[in-house]
Short mmCIF file of C-alpha atoms in Angstrom, two decimals:
data_model
loop_
_atom_site.label_atom_id
_atom_site.label_comp_id
_atom_site.label_asym_id
_atom_site.label_seq_id
_atom_site.Cartn_x
_atom_site.Cartn_y
_atom_site.Cartn_z
CA GLU A 1 13.77 -14.39 -5.82
CA ALA A 2 10.17 -13.20 -5.99
CA GLN A 3 10.17 -9.44 -5.66
CA VAL A 4 8.85 -6.06 -6.65
CA THR A 5 11.47 -3.56 -7.65
CA GLN A 6 11.23 0.20 -7.94
CA ASN A 7 13.56 2.73 -9.47
CA PRO A 8 14.81 5.17 -8.53
CA ARG A 9 14.81 4.72 -4.73
CA TYR A 10 15.44 8.41 -4.13
CA LEU A 11 14.74 11.31 -6.39
CA ILE A 12 14.98 15.10 -5.97
CA THR A 13 13.52 17.12 -8.77
CA VAL A 14 12.09 20.54 -9.48
CA THR A 15 8.54 21.70 -10.13
CA GLY A 16 7.32 20.91 -13.64
CA LYS A 17 10.02 18.50 -14.73
CA LYS A 18 8.42 15.28 -15.91
CA LEU A 19 9.48 12.11 -14.25
CA THR A 20 8.73 8.39 -14.26
CA VAL A 21 9.08 5.95 -11.43
CA THR A 22 9.38 2.33 -12.65
CA CYS A 23 7.92 -0.70 -11.00
CA SER A 24 8.49 -4.28 -12.03
CA GLN A 25 7.44 -7.62 -10.56
CA ASN A 26 8.60 -11.08 -11.43
CA MET A 27 5.75 -13.11 -9.92
CA ASN A 28 3.46 -12.99 -12.95
CA HIS A 29 0.88 -11.09 -10.93
CA GLU A 30 -2.13 -9.68 -12.69
CA TYR A 31 -2.84 -6.94 -10.15
CA MET A 32 -0.55 -3.95 -9.52
CA SER A 33 -1.02 -0.78 -7.56
CA TRP A 34 0.65 2.48 -6.64
CA TYR A 35 0.39 4.06 -3.17
CA ARG A 36 1.78 7.18 -1.57
CA GLN A 37 2.59 7.31 2.10
CA ASP A 38 2.44 10.58 4.04
CA PRO A 39 2.75 11.06 7.79
CA GLY A 40 -0.52 10.75 9.63
CA LEU A 41 -2.33 9.71 6.42
CA GLY A 42 -1.15 6.16 6.04
CA LEU A 43 -1.12 4.63 2.53
CA ARG A 44 -3.42 6.12 -0.06
CA GLN A 45 -3.91 4.43 -3.36
CA ILE A 46 -3.11 6.42 -6.54
CA TYR A 47 -3.85 4.02 -9.39
CA TYR A 48 -4.26 0.33 -9.80
CA SER A 49 -4.31 -2.16 -12.65
CA MET A 50 -6.17 -5.44 -12.81
CA ASN A 51 -4.29 -6.69 -15.81
CA VAL A 52 -2.49 -5.55 -19.05
CA GLU A 53 -4.12 -2.47 -20.52
CA VAL A 54 -6.59 -2.24 -17.65
CA THR A 55 -6.03 0.66 -15.19
CA ASP A 56 -8.24 2.56 -12.84
CA LYS A 57 -8.08 5.51 -10.42
CA GLY A 58 -7.57 5.07 -6.75
CA ASP A 59 -8.26 7.59 -4.05
CA VAL A 60 -5.68 10.28 -5.01
CA PRO A 61 -5.05 10.09 -8.81
CA GLU A 62 -4.72 13.83 -9.53
CA GLY A 63 -1.38 14.76 -11.00
CA TYR A 64 -0.42 11.17 -11.84
CA LYS A 65 -0.56 8.82 -14.86
CA VAL A 66 0.09 5.15 -15.26
CA SER A 67 0.37 2.61 -18.00
CA ARG A 68 0.29 -1.18 -18.11
CA LYS A 69 1.63 -2.30 -21.44
CA GLU A 70 3.27 -5.43 -20.07
CA LYS A 71 2.21 -7.65 -17.21
CA ARG A 72 5.41 -7.15 -15.21
CA ASN A 73 5.71 -3.38 -15.46
CA PHE A 74 3.56 -0.59 -14.04
CA PRO A 75 5.31 2.80 -14.28
CA LEU A 76 4.06 5.88 -12.43
CA ILE A 77 4.34 9.15 -14.41
CA LEU A 78 4.27 12.62 -13.02
CA GLU A 79 3.86 14.94 -16.01
CA SER A 80 4.36 18.13 -14.11
CA PRO A 81 5.36 17.47 -10.52
CA SER A 82 4.46 19.89 -7.79
CA PRO A 83 5.75 20.18 -4.19
CA ASN A 84 2.59 18.56 -2.79
CA GLN A 85 3.66 15.37 -4.53
CA THR A 86 6.67 15.10 -2.29
CA SER A 87 6.03 11.74 -0.67
CA LEU A 88 7.11 8.15 -0.27
CA TYR A 89 5.77 6.01 -3.06
CA PHE A 90 5.16 2.25 -3.04
CA CYS A 91 4.33 -0.12 -5.81
CA ALA A 92 2.58 -3.37 -4.95
CA SER A 93 1.38 -6.51 -6.76
CA SER A 94 -0.78 -9.48 -6.03
CA SER A 95 -2.21 -12.52 -7.77
CA ARG A 96 -5.81 -12.53 -8.73
CA GLN A 97 -5.87 -16.24 -8.34
CA ALA A 98 -6.11 -15.83 -4.63
CA THR A 99 -9.30 -14.60 -3.10
CA TYR A 100 -7.46 -13.18 -0.20
CA ASN A 101 -5.23 -10.78 -2.20
CA GLU A 102 -2.08 -10.55 -0.09
CA GLN A 103 -0.05 -7.77 -1.64
CA PHE A 104 3.75 -7.72 -2.18
CA PHE A 105 5.39 -4.33 -1.86
CA GLY A 106 8.42 -2.74 -3.45
CA PRO A 107 11.05 -1.02 -1.34
CA GLY A 108 9.67 2.45 -1.93
CA THR A 109 10.70 5.60 -3.77
CA ARG A 110 11.24 8.78 -1.83
CA LEU A 111 10.41 11.76 -4.04
CA THR A 112 11.16 15.37 -3.20
CA VAL A 113 9.80 18.11 -5.50
CA LEU A 114 11.35 21.47 -4.92
CA ALA B 1 -18.19 2.93 2.75
CA GLN B 2 -15.37 1.06 4.41
CA SER B 3 -12.79 2.30 6.78
CA VAL B 4 -10.01 1.17 9.04
CA ALA B 5 -9.16 2.91 12.30
CA GLN B 6 -5.94 2.62 14.21
CA PRO B 7 -6.67 4.72 17.23
CA GLU B 8 -3.12 4.91 18.50
CA ASP B 9 -0.40 6.73 16.55
CA GLN B 10 2.23 5.43 18.93
CA VAL B 11 2.47 2.45 21.22
CA ASN B 12 5.39 1.99 23.68
CA VAL B 13 6.05 -1.33 25.44
CA ALA B 14 8.89 -2.70 27.47
CA GLU B 15 10.84 -5.59 26.03
CA GLY B 16 9.45 -8.86 27.23
CA ASN B 17 5.95 -7.50 27.93
CA PRO B 18 2.98 -8.40 25.80
CA LEU B 19 1.99 -5.93 23.14
CA THR B 20 -1.30 -5.02 21.44
CA VAL B 21 -1.80 -2.80 18.43
CA LYS B 22 -5.45 -1.88 17.93
CA CYS B 23 -7.51 -1.94 14.73
CA THR B 24 -11.23 -1.48 14.12
CA TYR B 25 -12.93 -1.68 10.76
CA SER B 26 -16.03 -1.04 8.83
CA VAL B 27 -16.69 -2.94 5.63
CA SER B 28 -19.65 -3.52 3.32
CA GLY B 29 -18.73 -7.14 2.49
CA ASN B 30 -17.01 -9.99 4.26
CA PRO B 31 -14.21 -8.66 6.40
CA TYR B 32 -10.98 -9.79 4.85
CA LEU B 33 -8.44 -8.27 7.24
CA PHE B 34 -4.65 -7.91 7.10
CA TRP B 35 -1.71 -6.68 9.10
CA TYR B 36 1.44 -5.37 7.53
CA VAL B 37 4.72 -4.18 9.09
CA GLN B 38 7.12 -1.53 7.76
CA TYR B 39 10.67 -1.49 9.04
CA PRO B 40 12.74 1.67 8.51
CA ASN B 41 13.62 2.34 4.88
CA ARG B 42 11.72 -0.79 3.75
CA GLY B 43 8.49 -1.61 1.98
CA LEU B 44 5.56 -3.14 3.74
CA GLN B 45 5.74 -6.78 4.66
CA PHE B 46 2.73 -9.03 5.11
CA LEU B 47 2.34 -10.35 8.66
CA LEU B 48 -1.01 -12.19 8.77
CA LYS B 49 -4.55 -12.20 7.51
CA TYR B 50 -8.07 -13.17 8.55
CA ILE B 51 -10.35 -14.53 5.83
CA THR B 52 -12.56 -17.04 7.56
CA GLY B 53 -12.32 -19.68 10.28
CA ASP B 54 -10.69 -19.40 13.66
CA ASN B 55 -10.88 -15.96 15.18
CA LEU B 56 -7.28 -16.19 16.39
CA VAL B 57 -4.88 -15.95 13.47
CA LYS B 58 -1.19 -16.68 13.76
CA GLY B 59 1.35 -15.01 11.53
CA SER B 60 5.02 -14.23 11.08
CA TYR B 61 7.54 -13.34 13.79
CA GLY B 62 5.33 -14.70 16.60
CA PHE B 63 2.51 -12.24 15.98
CA GLU B 64 -1.12 -13.11 16.15
CA ALA B 65 -4.35 -11.23 15.75
CA GLU B 66 -7.82 -11.73 17.13
CA PHE B 67 -10.87 -11.17 14.98
CA ASN B 68 -13.91 -9.97 16.90
CA LYS B 69 -16.96 -9.60 14.72
CA SER B 70 -19.24 -8.06 17.39
CA GLN B 71 -16.68 -5.34 18.16
CA THR B 72 -15.51 -5.09 14.50
CA SER B 73 -11.94 -5.29 15.71
CA PHE B 74 -8.78 -7.04 14.57
CA HIS B 75 -6.10 -6.29 17.18
CA LEU B 76 -2.49 -7.43 16.66
CA LYS B 77 -0.85 -9.09 19.60
CA LYS B 78 2.40 -10.68 20.70
CA PRO B 79 3.02 -12.37 24.04
CA SER B 80 6.55 -11.05 24.49
CA ALA B 81 7.88 -7.98 22.65
CA LEU B 82 11.36 -7.80 21.15
CA VAL B 83 13.29 -4.63 20.46
CA SER B 84 13.41 -5.76 16.88
CA ASP B 85 9.63 -5.53 16.70
CA SER B 86 9.90 -1.72 16.72
CA ALA B 87 8.37 -0.66 13.43
CA LEU B 88 5.33 0.90 11.81
CA TYR B 89 2.27 -1.40 11.73
CA PHE B 90 -0.65 -1.10 9.24
CA CYS B 91 -4.05 -2.69 9.44
CA ALA B 92 -5.90 -3.12 6.14
CA VAL B 93 -9.20 -4.42 4.87
CA ARG B 94 -10.21 -5.68 1.45
CA ASP B 95 -11.98 -3.03 -0.50
CA TRP B 96 -15.16 -4.71 -1.78
CA GLU B 97 -16.57 -1.53 -3.30
CA THR B 98 -14.12 -1.50 -6.26
CA GLY B 99 -14.39 -5.20 -7.02
CA ALA B 100 -10.63 -5.36 -7.42
CA ASN B 101 -7.81 -6.66 -5.27
CA ASN B 102 -7.63 -3.31 -3.49
CA LEU B 103 -6.80 -2.91 0.15
CA PHE B 104 -7.86 0.02 2.29
CA PHE B 105 -5.17 0.89 4.88
CA GLY B 106 -5.33 2.49 8.29
CA THR B 107 -3.03 5.37 9.15
CA GLY B 108 -0.51 3.21 10.97
CA THR B 109 0.74 2.70 14.50
CA ARG B 110 4.35 3.15 15.40
CA LEU B 111 5.47 0.51 17.92
CA THR B 112 8.48 1.17 20.02
CA VAL B 113 9.81 -1.60 22.17
CA ILE B 114 11.97 -0.20 25.01
CA PRO B 115 14.99 -2.27 26.09
#
């Protein structure tokens, strides 16, 4: 089954404790992206990657890091989480073969930073 | 700069009635437009898209959307609403400024279908 998976689905942590949210897709997609969803703000892009070893900042990259060492994986790293990073996070992927870039989304990770 | 506006945070409609969820856009390149739906505790699911061609686009679950270039709108519609259509709906436009596959999303409209 074609899918985007994220782990963990739920995470409660404390300020300053480094964490990683994993994202993996099995569709051989070149493009991957991370979003955060907050009430009243919709989805805002954090980072994206056009292909292996190619990453770029989205609209709200501060406090986040990413890496793209393999095509299927695109982990999101919070080196020192803060309460304002409490949010719902989504990973997405799409094929660059299509000019109309429909994106496939993971199930989401709900993060709470105390 | 591009933008997507969903002017209604909440839309309520009675079951069996037609529904409309509004979206207007501003984009620097060709308007590639999308609708996604988010059910509770789920990720976003693709509903339909407009790239070119007919202004009326048909998508999943009986939804359709009408592209109106002069009004820069892409409203989502369904002739007869179901309770199961209750969800959060997002309009999105391709982000031409970054040259990537990026989408720029609206803030979402929560649709509630009342039995």
